[in-house]
Every structure is written in structure tokens, then in C-alpha cells.
Short mmCIF file of C-alpha atoms in Angstrom, two decimals:
data_model
loop_
_atom_site.label_atom_id
_atom_site.label_comp_id
_atom_site.label_asym_id
_atom_site.label_seq_id
_atom_site.Cartn_x
_atom_site.Cartn_y
_atom_site.Cartn_z
CA MET A 248 0.19 -0.20 -0.69
CA SER A 249 1.20 3.98 -1.34
CA ALA A 250 2.23 5.74 1.52
CA ALA A 251 -0.60 8.32 0.50
CA LEU A 252 -3.10 5.10 0.91
CA LYS A 253 -1.88 4.51 4.13
CA TYR A 254 -2.44 8.04 4.58
CA GLN A 255 -6.09 8.36 3.41
CA GLY A 256 -6.73 5.82 5.63
CA THR A 257 -5.59 7.36 9.00
CA ARG A 258 -7.70 10.04 7.95
CA LEU A 259 -10.50 8.28 7.61
CA LEU A 260 -10.11 6.23 10.84
CA ALA A 261 -9.12 9.53 13.12
CA ALA A 262 -12.46 11.06 12.02
CA SER A 263 -15.07 7.66 12.38
CA SER A 264 -13.20 8.20 15.95
CA ARG A 265 -14.11 11.28 16.68
CA LEU A 266 -17.78 10.43 14.92
CA SER A 267 -18.22 7.58 17.14
CA ILE A 268 -17.32 9.87 20.56
CA LEU A 269 -19.47 12.58 19.83
CA GLN A 270 -22.80 10.57 19.21
CA LYS A 271 -21.89 8.45 23.08
CA THR A 272 -21.37 12.24 24.39
CA THR A 273 -23.42 14.61 22.82
CA LYS A 274 -27.29 15.11 23.08
CA PRO A 275 -29.12 12.94 20.24
CA SER A 276 -31.41 16.28 20.13
CA LEU A 277 -28.70 18.52 19.26
CA LEU A 278 -26.67 15.97 16.76
CA ARG A 279 -30.23 16.17 14.73
CA GLY A 280 -30.60 19.74 14.95
CA TYR A 281 -33.31 22.36 16.70
CA HIS A 282 -36.50 21.68 16.62
CA ALA A 283 -38.49 24.20 18.10
CA THR A 284 -41.89 22.53 20.80
CA SER A 285 -45.38 22.95 21.52
CA ALA A 286 -43.63 24.96 23.77
CA CYS A 287 -41.92 28.10 22.07
CA LEU A 288 -44.76 28.44 19.48
CA GLY A 289 -46.25 31.26 21.95
CA VAL A 290 -49.65 31.55 23.67
CA ALA A 291 -51.96 35.09 22.26
CA HIS A 292 -52.92 37.70 25.65
CA SER A 293 -56.24 39.12 26.34
CA GLY A 294 -57.48 41.60 24.60
CA SER A 295 -57.34 44.96 26.59
CA GLN A 296 -53.16 42.99 27.08
CA THR A 297 -52.63 42.97 24.24
CA VAL A 298 -53.76 46.34 22.92
CA ALA A 299 -51.59 47.58 26.65
CA ASN A 300 -48.12 45.74 24.93
CA ALA A 301 -49.60 47.68 21.75
CA GLU A 302 -49.21 51.09 23.12
CA LYS A 303 -45.42 50.33 24.54
CA TYR A 304 -43.90 48.31 22.23
CA THR A 305 -44.28 48.95 18.87
CA LEU A 306 -43.95 52.74 17.02
CA ASN A 307 -47.65 55.21 17.54
CA THR A 308 -48.13 54.58 13.33
CA TYR A 309 -51.77 54.17 13.14
CA ALA A 310 -54.98 55.18 15.50
CA ARG A 311 -56.45 52.77 15.97
CA PRO A 312 -59.86 51.27 18.20
CA THR A 313 -59.19 49.41 20.92
CA LEU A 314 -61.23 45.92 19.34
CA VAL A 315 -58.77 42.91 18.74
CA LEU A 316 -59.75 40.73 16.29
CA SER A 317 -58.87 36.66 16.78
CA HIS A 318 -59.86 34.73 13.20
CA GLY A 319 -62.72 35.41 10.43
CA LYS A 320 -64.67 33.45 8.39
CA GLY A 321 -65.78 34.06 4.57
CA SER A 322 -66.80 37.95 5.43
CA TYR A 323 -66.96 38.29 8.78
CA LEU A 324 -64.38 38.74 11.53
CA TYR A 325 -64.80 38.71 15.22
CA ASP A 326 -63.20 40.12 17.47
CA THR A 327 -61.38 39.02 21.39
CA ASP A 328 -64.85 39.43 23.30
CA GLY A 329 -67.15 37.12 20.43
CA LYS A 330 -68.32 40.19 18.87
CA GLU A 331 -68.94 39.31 14.88
CA TYR A 332 -68.12 41.56 11.85
CA LEU A 333 -69.64 41.77 8.50
CA ASP A 334 -66.46 42.43 6.63
CA PHE A 335 -66.82 45.58 3.89
CA THR A 336 -62.60 46.09 4.33
CA ALA A 337 -61.39 43.08 2.91
CA GLY A 338 -57.55 43.69 5.60
CA ILE A 339 -58.26 47.38 2.76
CA ALA A 340 -58.43 45.30 -0.54
CA VAL A 341 -56.31 42.53 -0.23
CA VAL A 342 -58.38 39.46 1.47
CA ALA A 343 -60.18 39.25 -2.10
CA LEU A 344 -60.73 35.64 -0.81
CA GLY A 345 -62.50 36.39 3.05
CA HIS A 346 -60.92 34.81 5.61
CA ASN A 347 -60.03 30.93 6.23
CA HIS A 348 -61.25 29.92 2.65
CA PRO A 349 -60.02 25.91 2.49
CA ASP A 350 -57.87 26.55 -0.55
CA ILE A 351 -55.69 29.36 1.04
CA THR A 352 -55.78 27.81 4.19
CA ALA A 353 -55.04 24.09 2.65
CA ALA A 354 -51.78 26.16 0.09
CA VAL A 355 -51.00 28.01 2.89
CA THR A 356 -50.54 24.78 5.40
CA ASP A 357 -49.02 21.83 2.47
CA GLN A 358 -45.99 24.42 1.03
CA ALA A 359 -44.84 25.67 4.98
CA SER A 360 -44.14 22.32 5.59
CA LYS A 361 -41.73 22.05 2.29
CA LEU A 362 -40.44 25.44 1.29
CA VAL A 363 -41.07 28.60 2.10
CA HIS A 364 -38.05 30.61 1.56
CA CYS A 365 -35.00 30.04 -0.67
CA SER A 366 -33.79 33.42 -1.91
CA ASN A 367 -33.34 34.22 -5.43
CA LEU A 368 -30.49 32.68 -5.64
CA TYR A 369 -31.60 29.36 -7.11
CA HIS A 370 -35.35 29.02 -9.17
CA ASN A 371 -38.16 27.60 -7.63
CA GLU A 372 -41.79 25.46 -8.17
CA TRP A 373 -43.48 28.25 -7.45
CA ALA A 374 -43.00 32.09 -8.97
CA PRO A 375 -42.49 30.83 -12.40
CA GLN A 376 -45.63 29.64 -11.93
CA LEU A 377 -47.66 32.53 -10.72
CA ALA A 378 -45.27 34.90 -13.60
CA SER A 379 -46.87 32.31 -16.68
CA ASN A 380 -50.28 32.27 -14.70
CA ILE A 381 -50.70 36.53 -14.87
CA VAL A 382 -49.17 36.62 -17.81
CA GLU A 383 -51.44 33.94 -19.32
CA SER A 384 -55.24 35.42 -17.44
CA THR A 385 -54.16 38.64 -18.39
CA ILE A 386 -53.42 38.44 -21.64
CA ALA A 387 -56.87 36.33 -22.37
CA ALA A 388 -59.20 38.18 -20.56
CA TYR A 389 -57.95 41.58 -23.25
CA PRO A 390 -57.65 39.13 -27.07
CA GLN A 391 -58.17 43.12 -28.17
CA GLY A 392 -55.10 44.33 -26.57
CA THR A 393 -52.19 44.89 -29.03
CA GLN A 394 -50.36 48.37 -27.21
CA GLY A 395 -48.10 48.60 -24.17
CA ILE A 396 -47.57 44.83 -21.85
CA TYR A 397 -50.60 43.53 -25.22
CA ALA A 398 -47.76 43.85 -27.98
CA GLN A 399 -46.25 41.34 -29.42
CA ALA A 400 -42.30 40.49 -29.09
CA ALA A 401 -40.14 39.42 -32.33
CA ASP A 402 -38.85 35.83 -31.88
CA GLY A 403 -42.17 34.01 -30.09
CA ARG A 404 -40.91 36.32 -26.73
CA SER A 405 -43.49 36.65 -24.10
CA PRO A 406 -45.35 39.68 -24.77
CA ALA A 407 -44.51 40.64 -20.98
CA ARG A 408 -41.96 39.70 -18.23
CA VAL A 409 -43.25 39.65 -14.00
CA PHE A 410 -40.96 41.04 -11.09
CA PHE A 411 -41.78 39.81 -8.13
CA SER A 412 -41.96 41.94 -5.17
CA ASN A 413 -43.20 41.62 -0.96
CA SER A 414 -45.61 44.77 -1.40
CA GLY A 415 -47.41 47.09 -2.89
CA THR A 416 -45.49 50.34 -2.56
CA GLU A 417 -41.96 48.35 -3.63
CA ALA A 418 -43.76 47.52 -6.78
CA ASN A 419 -44.28 50.91 -7.18
CA GLU A 420 -40.70 51.12 -6.55
CA GLY A 421 -39.10 48.99 -8.68
CA ALA A 422 -41.15 50.41 -11.92
CA LEU A 423 -40.09 53.91 -10.90
CA LYS A 424 -36.46 52.24 -11.38
CA PHE A 425 -37.50 50.54 -14.49
CA ALA A 426 -39.14 53.51 -16.42
CA ARG A 427 -35.94 54.99 -14.93
CA LYS A 428 -33.60 53.12 -17.49
CA TYR A 429 -35.67 53.34 -20.47
CA GLY A 430 -35.27 57.12 -20.17
CA LYS A 431 -31.15 56.95 -20.11
CA HIS A 432 -32.22 54.37 -23.82
CA VAL A 433 -34.54 56.58 -25.28
CA ALA A 434 -31.97 59.62 -24.15
CA GLU A 435 -29.05 57.54 -25.76
CA LEU A 436 -31.11 56.39 -29.09
CA GLY A 437 -31.45 60.15 -29.96
CA THR A 438 -34.97 59.72 -31.54
CA LEU A 439 -37.15 62.22 -30.18
CA GLY A 440 -36.29 65.18 -33.26
CA LYS A 441 -32.65 67.39 -33.49
CA GLY A 442 -32.31 70.07 -30.86
CA THR A 443 -34.36 67.16 -28.17
CA SER A 444 -31.81 64.58 -28.91
CA GLU A 445 -29.06 66.42 -28.62
CA ALA A 446 -29.67 67.44 -25.25
CA LEU A 447 -30.32 64.35 -24.13
CA ARG A 448 -27.24 62.23 -25.67
CA GLY A 449 -25.45 64.96 -24.10
CA ASP A 450 -26.81 64.22 -20.81
CA PRO A 451 -28.92 60.81 -20.74
CA ASN A 452 -29.51 61.69 -17.27
CA LEU A 453 -32.13 65.17 -18.29
CA LYS A 454 -34.19 62.33 -19.40
CA CYS A 455 -35.25 61.57 -15.70
CA GLY A 456 -39.11 63.29 -14.83
CA ILE A 457 -42.27 61.47 -12.73
CA VAL A 458 -44.93 63.26 -13.52
CA SER A 459 -48.04 61.82 -10.60
CA PHE A 460 -51.25 62.36 -10.21
CA THR A 461 -53.98 64.73 -7.52
CA GLY A 462 -55.24 62.60 -5.84
CA GLY A 463 -53.10 59.38 -6.01
CA PHE A 464 -51.37 56.98 -3.90
CA HIS A 465 -48.84 55.25 -5.08
CA GLY A 466 -47.58 54.31 -0.92
CA ARG A 467 -44.90 55.35 1.77
CA SER A 468 -41.79 54.97 0.99
CA MET A 469 -39.66 57.19 -1.81
CA GLY A 470 -40.28 56.51 -4.32
CA ALA A 471 -43.52 55.34 -4.47
CA LEU A 472 -44.36 58.76 -1.27
CA SER A 473 -42.88 61.01 -3.96
CA VAL A 474 -45.21 60.35 -6.68
CA THR A 475 -47.99 60.79 -4.06
CA ALA A 476 -49.85 64.27 -3.87
CA ASN A 477 -50.58 64.63 -0.87
CA PRO A 478 -49.60 66.65 1.97
CA LYS A 479 -50.34 64.42 4.97
CA TYR A 480 -47.64 62.41 3.94
CA GLN A 481 -45.25 63.94 2.48
CA LYS A 482 -44.77 67.01 4.38
CA PRO A 483 -43.05 64.83 7.41
CA PHE A 484 -40.75 63.61 4.41
CA THR A 485 -39.13 66.63 3.17
CA PRO A 486 -37.07 66.80 0.66
CA LEU A 487 -37.73 63.91 -1.54
CA ILE A 488 -36.65 63.09 -5.03
CA PRO A 489 -35.93 65.41 -8.38
CA GLY A 490 -38.55 65.16 -10.56
CA VAL A 491 -41.25 64.89 -9.92
CA GLN A 492 -44.42 66.50 -11.47
CA THR A 493 -47.77 66.46 -10.42
CA ALA A 494 -50.68 67.10 -12.38
CA LYS A 495 -54.27 67.04 -11.75
CA TYR A 496 -55.94 63.85 -12.27
CA ASN A 497 -58.17 63.58 -15.37
CA SER A 498 -57.09 66.87 -16.82
CA THR A 499 -56.60 66.30 -20.00
CA SER A 500 -55.44 69.88 -20.83
CA GLU A 501 -52.84 69.40 -19.09
CA ILE A 502 -51.71 66.74 -19.83
CA GLY A 503 -48.83 68.34 -22.62
CA ALA A 504 -47.30 71.03 -20.08
CA PHE A 505 -46.35 68.24 -17.85
CA VAL A 506 -45.07 65.24 -19.64
CA ASP A 507 -42.09 66.35 -21.70
CA GLU A 508 -39.32 65.17 -23.80
CA ARG A 509 -36.88 65.08 -20.01
CA THR A 510 -40.17 62.69 -18.68
CA CYS A 511 -38.99 59.63 -18.65
CA GLY A 512 -43.02 57.98 -17.22
CA VAL A 513 -46.49 58.09 -15.91
CA ILE A 514 -47.93 56.75 -13.50
CA VAL A 515 -51.87 57.00 -12.08
CA GLU A 516 -54.51 54.91 -10.95
CA PRO A 517 -57.13 53.19 -13.50
CA ILE A 518 -60.15 54.29 -10.31
CA GLN A 519 -58.04 56.31 -7.79
CA GLY A 520 -58.55 54.20 -4.14
CA GLU A 521 -57.59 55.95 -1.54
CA GLY A 522 -57.64 58.86 -3.00
CA GLY A 523 -61.56 58.95 -2.54
CA ILE A 524 -62.63 56.10 -5.41
CA HIS A 525 -62.70 58.59 -8.71
CA PRO A 526 -62.47 56.11 -11.65
CA ALA A 527 -60.37 57.87 -14.73
CA GLN A 528 -62.20 59.39 -17.36
CA VAL A 529 -61.67 57.14 -21.09
CA ASP A 530 -59.61 60.49 -23.21
CA PHE A 531 -57.77 61.18 -19.94
CA LEU A 532 -56.00 57.31 -19.95
CA ARG A 533 -56.02 57.71 -23.96
CA ALA A 534 -54.39 61.39 -23.97
CA LEU A 535 -51.89 60.07 -21.32
CA ARG A 536 -51.08 56.78 -23.45
CA ARG A 537 -50.75 59.04 -26.71
CA ARG A 538 -48.72 61.49 -25.44
CA CYS A 539 -46.10 59.06 -23.55
CA ASP A 540 -46.22 57.64 -27.66
CA GLN A 541 -44.96 60.73 -28.34
CA VAL A 542 -41.94 61.47 -26.16
CA GLY A 543 -41.20 57.66 -25.80
CA ALA A 544 -41.99 57.74 -21.57
CA LEU A 545 -43.46 54.70 -19.82
CA LEU A 546 -47.36 54.80 -18.36
CA ILE A 547 -46.94 52.39 -15.82
CA TYR A 548 -50.75 52.06 -14.18
CA ASP A 549 -50.97 50.84 -10.46
CA GLU A 550 -53.38 48.49 -10.13
CA ILE A 551 -52.61 47.53 -6.55
CA GLN A 552 -56.11 48.48 -5.49
CA CYS A 553 -58.28 48.82 -7.79
CA GLY A 554 -56.48 45.62 -10.30
CA LEU A 555 -57.45 41.40 -10.16
CA GLY A 556 -60.83 41.06 -10.46
CA ARG A 557 -61.29 44.38 -7.83
CA SER A 558 -63.68 46.57 -10.13
CA GLY A 559 -64.91 43.03 -12.54
CA LYS A 560 -62.70 42.89 -14.58
CA LEU A 561 -59.30 41.49 -13.99
CA TRP A 562 -57.70 44.98 -13.93
CA ALA A 563 -59.55 47.99 -14.10
CA HIS A 564 -57.63 48.65 -17.06
CA GLN A 565 -59.12 46.59 -19.46
CA LEU A 566 -62.72 48.49 -18.42
CA TYR A 567 -60.88 51.02 -20.82
CA PRO A 568 -60.26 51.62 -24.31
CA GLU A 569 -57.44 49.36 -26.27
CA ASP A 570 -55.01 52.00 -27.32
CA CYS A 571 -55.13 52.91 -22.98
CA SER A 572 -52.87 49.99 -22.44
CA PRO A 573 -49.60 50.46 -20.34
CA ASP A 574 -46.38 49.17 -20.10
CA ILE A 575 -45.73 48.97 -16.82
CA LEU A 576 -48.66 46.91 -14.56
CA THR A 577 -47.43 47.14 -10.65
CA MET A 578 -50.05 44.22 -8.10
CA ALA A 579 -49.43 43.34 -4.66
CA LYS A 580 -53.83 44.27 -2.40
CA PRO A 581 -54.96 40.22 -2.66
CA LEU A 582 -52.69 39.27 -4.94
CA ALA A 583 -51.71 35.90 -2.35
CA ASN A 584 -55.24 36.65 0.14
CA GLY A 585 -53.12 39.05 3.03
CA ILE A 586 -49.22 37.54 1.91
CA PRO A 587 -47.55 39.78 1.52
CA ILE A 588 -46.23 39.87 -2.18
CA GLY A 589 -46.21 42.34 -4.90
CA ALA A 590 -45.05 42.19 -8.43
CA ILE A 591 -44.61 44.31 -11.65
CA LEU A 592 -45.56 43.60 -15.65
CA VAL A 593 -43.41 45.24 -17.95
CA SER A 594 -43.86 44.77 -21.28
CA ASP A 595 -40.92 43.14 -23.09
CA LYS A 596 -39.16 46.60 -25.01
CA VAL A 597 -38.76 47.23 -20.48
CA ALA A 598 -38.09 43.71 -20.19
CA GLU A 599 -35.56 43.78 -22.66
CA LEU A 600 -33.72 46.51 -20.96
CA ILE A 601 -33.19 44.97 -17.65
CA LYS A 602 -30.32 43.08 -16.72
CA VAL A 603 -28.61 41.10 -14.05
CA GLY A 604 -28.10 42.37 -11.09
CA GLU A 605 -29.61 45.77 -11.93
CA HIS A 606 -32.85 45.30 -9.36
CA GLY A 607 -33.35 42.32 -7.24
CA THR A 608 -35.21 40.90 -4.12
CA THR A 609 -34.88 38.72 -0.68
CA PHE A 610 -38.44 38.62 -0.01
CA GLY A 611 -39.82 38.04 -3.42
CA GLY A 612 -41.38 35.36 -5.24
CA ASN A 613 -40.63 33.29 -2.40
CA PRO A 614 -42.79 29.86 -2.70
CA LEU A 615 -44.87 30.82 0.10
CA ALA A 616 -46.44 33.29 -1.44
CA CYS A 617 -46.42 32.33 -5.08
CA ARG A 618 -47.65 29.14 -3.87
CA VAL A 619 -50.94 30.77 -2.70
CA GLY A 620 -50.76 33.49 -4.96
CA CYS A 621 -51.36 30.63 -7.83
CA THR A 622 -54.55 29.35 -5.71
CA VAL A 623 -55.82 33.10 -5.86
CA LEU A 624 -55.99 33.98 -9.79
CA ASP A 625 -57.16 30.48 -10.31
CA HIS A 626 -60.04 31.50 -8.56
CA ILE A 627 -59.96 35.68 -9.54
CA ALA A 628 -59.28 34.81 -12.98
CA LYS A 629 -62.92 32.57 -13.40
CA PRO A 630 -64.52 34.44 -15.96
CA GLU A 631 -67.50 33.69 -13.65
CA PHE A 632 -65.91 34.32 -10.52
CA LEU A 633 -65.54 37.76 -12.12
CA GLU A 634 -69.36 38.29 -13.54
CA HIS A 635 -70.48 37.47 -9.24
CA VAL A 636 -68.07 40.77 -8.67
CA GLN A 637 -69.68 42.63 -11.19
CA ASN A 638 -73.63 41.18 -9.58
CA ALA A 639 -72.28 42.23 -6.57
CA GLY A 640 -71.47 45.83 -7.52
CA GLN A 641 -74.14 46.00 -9.04
CA VAL A 642 -76.74 45.20 -5.83
CA LEU A 643 -75.40 46.89 -3.74
CA GLU A 644 -75.09 50.13 -6.01
CA GLN A 645 -78.95 50.09 -6.13
CA GLU A 646 -79.21 49.22 -2.53
CA LEU A 647 -77.11 52.20 -0.97
CA GLN A 648 -79.31 54.40 -4.43
CA GLN A 649 -82.41 54.18 -2.98
CA ALA A 650 -81.54 53.64 0.61
CA LEU A 651 -79.60 56.89 0.68
CA ALA A 652 -81.21 58.65 -1.83
CA PRO A 653 -83.07 61.04 0.72
CA PHE A 654 -79.52 62.83 1.62
CA VAL A 655 -78.27 63.18 -1.46
CA GLY A 656 -77.45 66.88 -1.63
CA SER A 657 -77.81 67.87 2.50
CA THR A 658 -75.71 64.52 4.06
CA VAL A 659 -73.45 62.24 0.56
CA VAL A 660 -72.40 64.46 -2.08
CA GLU A 661 -72.80 60.80 -4.26
CA LEU A 662 -71.80 57.37 -5.25
CA ARG A 663 -68.62 56.34 -6.59
CA GLY A 664 -66.98 53.07 -8.00
CA THR A 665 -67.64 50.59 -10.01
CA GLY A 666 -67.31 46.03 -8.78
CA LEU A 667 -66.58 46.01 -5.51
CA LEU A 668 -64.67 49.66 -5.41
CA ARG A 669 -66.99 51.50 -4.33
CA GLY A 670 -66.74 55.35 -2.56
CA ILE A 671 -69.41 57.60 -0.52
CA GLN A 672 -68.33 60.80 -0.64
CA PHE A 673 -70.09 63.03 1.85
CA THR A 674 -70.46 66.86 2.96
CA SER A 675 -67.79 66.80 6.04
CA ASP A 676 -65.93 64.68 7.72
CA PRO A 677 -67.77 60.61 7.53
CA ALA A 678 -65.43 58.84 10.68
CA GLN A 679 -68.66 59.26 12.73
CA ILE A 680 -69.94 56.47 10.72
CA VAL A 681 -67.15 54.26 10.59
CA ASP A 682 -67.80 54.46 14.22
CA LEU A 683 -71.77 53.69 13.86
CA ALA A 684 -71.37 50.58 11.68
CA ARG A 685 -68.23 49.09 13.66
CA ASP A 686 -71.10 49.82 16.69
CA ARG A 687 -74.01 47.43 14.78
CA GLY A 688 -71.05 45.16 13.81
CA LEU A 689 -69.60 46.38 10.10
CA MET A 690 -66.54 47.34 9.52
CA LEU A 691 -65.51 50.53 7.22
CA VAL A 692 -63.01 52.13 6.13
CA GLY A 693 -62.17 56.02 4.91
CA ALA A 694 -60.33 57.67 1.82
CA GLY A 695 -60.22 61.24 1.32
CA GLY A 696 -62.23 63.67 0.90
CA ASN A 697 -65.13 62.82 3.85
CA THR A 698 -65.52 58.85 1.23
CA VAL A 699 -66.06 55.68 3.00
CA ARG A 700 -64.50 53.50 0.52
CA LEU A 701 -66.40 49.89 0.48
CA VAL A 702 -64.43 46.98 -0.69
CA PRO A 703 -65.86 43.59 0.94
CA PRO A 704 -64.34 40.62 0.16
CA LEU A 705 -65.04 40.27 -3.57
CA ASN A 706 -66.54 36.99 -2.81
CA THR A 707 -69.43 38.02 -0.36
CA SER A 708 -72.57 37.11 -1.18
CA ILE A 709 -75.87 38.88 -2.21
CA ALA A 710 -77.33 38.26 1.03
CA ASP A 711 -74.38 40.42 2.97
CA ILE A 712 -73.64 42.59 0.18
CA LYS A 713 -77.48 43.45 0.83
CA ARG A 714 -76.91 43.51 4.85
CA GLY A 715 -74.22 45.55 4.63
CA ALA A 716 -76.14 48.04 2.71
CA ALA A 717 -78.89 47.99 5.37
CA ILE A 718 -76.43 49.24 7.47
CA ILE A 719 -74.55 51.89 6.28
CA ALA A 720 -78.53 53.41 5.32
CA ASP A 721 -79.14 53.12 9.01
CA CYS A 722 -75.97 54.18 10.42
CA VAL A 723 -76.08 57.34 7.24
CA LYS A 724 -79.27 57.71 8.60
CA GLN A 725 -78.79 58.63 12.76
CA PHE A 726 -75.60 60.34 11.80
CA ALA A 727 -77.56 63.21 9.03
CA ALA A 728 -80.23 63.51 12.08
CA GLU A 729 -77.52 64.43 14.76
CA ARG A 730 -75.95 66.53 12.45
CA LYS A 731 -79.72 68.65 12.72
CA ALA A 732 -80.09 67.99 15.93
#
């Protein structure tokens, strides 16, 4: 036997001896690795203790009532005292399939027992599947689409691609980054007229302007906040990112003055949610699409609240003609029914510019969120599901119009919205109506401009839609009477 083989044999024998000693002297639990026992799973506190802990240990950024929610089922929530609430908030348009949906529970349970996270260093089974489902269902739901995310790509490539994030504000941040990259690309091409092209080629960073609109809400992180034109949110954190202008929502006449050759991106909600449930006018979106094409800018639709079935269509922009289609579409809230996720759907002309390493995320696209996203989209994309949303929205509108008619002009300004994204604007602050409704077992949420937002789970029954409308009518009646007194 050679000296080398003898040396290797001696090493293996020594390693085997060390392992044998380790096994005899080490607790079996340490050899297997650490695993939590039932004693480590945590115990819920009483409602009062929960509120006390929140006040003591959490950052004070929310104004909340003192009730503590413990569980939900379908369109209902329950607090720790056992009180039942019909939920017309859906976690602010998040739980599209309601609470404790059996398919969501099954997907979470099964995937959590397999793989929750592995980072984007590796592929997982569910992120590509969800990306495929988003692209294919979007195209199938809008066969007339030919522009933006629907434009046919060369060489048989997919007309659109997906990037996964963790939230809506992150999706919008990514969209703004992509617009900046696209702006530089257009500037370097030099296709915007002789004088402009020469200036932009000399400094491609000049094509960096972003245009947003009054009443819009796009998130709380720095870039998204910069395009959210609300002093209440912006003022404490100024100065914001440079190069952002705010134009008037639904004002077609202002578009030419704000969107010019130095603009790289325009971000807008087809139906504003936080701003008070304001749908965009067809001529407004059409003019934005046309102007963006003229100056080489990307049209970004933020459908974080109005998308994924909320309007009665898969996407709110699919209520509009095909010449209003976006280059980038952002989504989040209902995509995984409460499991944190966001996504950016970009057209082929954008996708081909984004290179490896230019954007990234740690948690985005994790198998748990994407598996649940597949389950949610399987439900929402079905024509019969969207038909229910349309029918439920019509019933809600009819019930409210009839019940609130006596109060229009005095207490109520108007009802707005489509599908199950509805708003009631009042002549004064309606915070009391939200409180009155909660006392009666109905959860509501406010919005901008003295508006109460109605965003129940998308699968809420017609009976519960009518019940919620009746409670709202009763609250408005009391509210109006107390204002007169």
C-alpha cells in the first residue's frame, strides 16, 4: 500500500473515532438540530393585554379602536370578546377570497411544510408558475390588447414579464426604477427631434422626469411617497426625490405641459382608491397613452387596489379601450390574499432593457407567497368569479342609491365606483359613520375627500352585500339626524 493511501486511511479512521465519541457524549437533540416544541409556539394574550403591549412596544403610526381581532371566516371577522363583524374592508382590499378560505389554508399549510424561502439564488417551483399565470390570464382576459404589455414581442417571446416584490410600494419603486432606465435608453437613441436628442444624448440623465397626479396614492417608501401628492404624507419627510411633477387627475388639457421629452415615466391609478374612489376618464387615459408614445415615456398603471378583480374585470384598465393600455402594471394587495407579495408586469420593450443585477429582492418570489398567489389567481381569473363581482357591485350600488337618495345633497355628495370598489362621499367628515357601523357589526374604511370606502371580499354573498348596505343606510340616517339636532 502506498504512503498516500495509508495516510488517507489513517485520516478516515480518526474521523470515524471522533464521530463515535461525539455521538456518545452529545445529546441526541443537538445532533438532530434544533426544533421548536409546543412550548415555543406562543400564547395569545387577552384583548386588553394586547392593546397595552401595542401601546408599550410598537411604533405609534396607527389610530386604532381598542378591539382586538382574533379570527375570521368568509366575509366575517371576530374579536376576542366574541363579537361578529361583517367585513367591508377586506384588510383594505386585500383578502379578495375572504378570511380562512379553505383553498388558501390548504396551500399555506402544505407549502409551509415543504419550503417557505430559498432566496433568488435558486429557482423555486412556484414563482415561474405564478408569473406565467399572471401573463397568460392578463392576455386571455383582454384579447383586443395590442399596445404596451399586450404588444407582440419579437421572436415569439412572451409579450410581458414579471418581477416579484413583497408589497405594493416596492412594486411601484421598481416601476419607477425601470422608467429611469428606459428614459436613459431613449435619450441615448436620439429619436426625439434634433435639438432635444442632442441635449439628451449629451446627458441621458436629463430624461428622468416622473409625472403623477392629484389624489393618487402609490405607497410610503421614498420614491412611491414622492409620487403620492398628499401633503399629509409628504410634508414630514421632505425633501423628496427630485424630478417629480404633479398634474391634475382627469385633466386632459394639462398633459402636454407636464409630460414632455424629459419625462421618463407617468404613474397613475385607473381608479383611485385612497384618494376617494375616482375612476379615470377614457379621454384622459387615452391622451396619456398617446403623449407617452410621443415623448418616449413609459405609462405605469398602479392597480394595487383596483386590480385583480376588484373592478369586475381582471384589471381595471381592461374596462377601457385598448389604446389606453400601460407599459408597466403594478399589483399587490389581493394577489396572495394577505400573504405579503407584490409584482411588476412589464412590456417586452422594458423587459429587454433590464439586466442581471440591476434590481433584486430577498423575499420577493418566495415559494409560499407564490403558491398562494397561484391559488388566488385561479379563482379570480375565472369568468364566473368576475361575473359575481359585477353582479354584487350592481346590487350594492342599487341598494345604496335607493337607501341614500333622501340624503343626497344634504349629507351625501355622491356614490362612485365600479364592481366592489365603491365610495360614498359625504359633505363632512364621515369618521362617525365608520364608528357607528362598527358598533352595529360592520367594518368600513375611510378614504380621501370625506369618502367612506366599500371594499368587501370579492366573493361576498349577495345577502351579505344587502345586509351591509342596510347597516350603512341606518348609520347615515342617524348621522344626518344628529347633524340636524
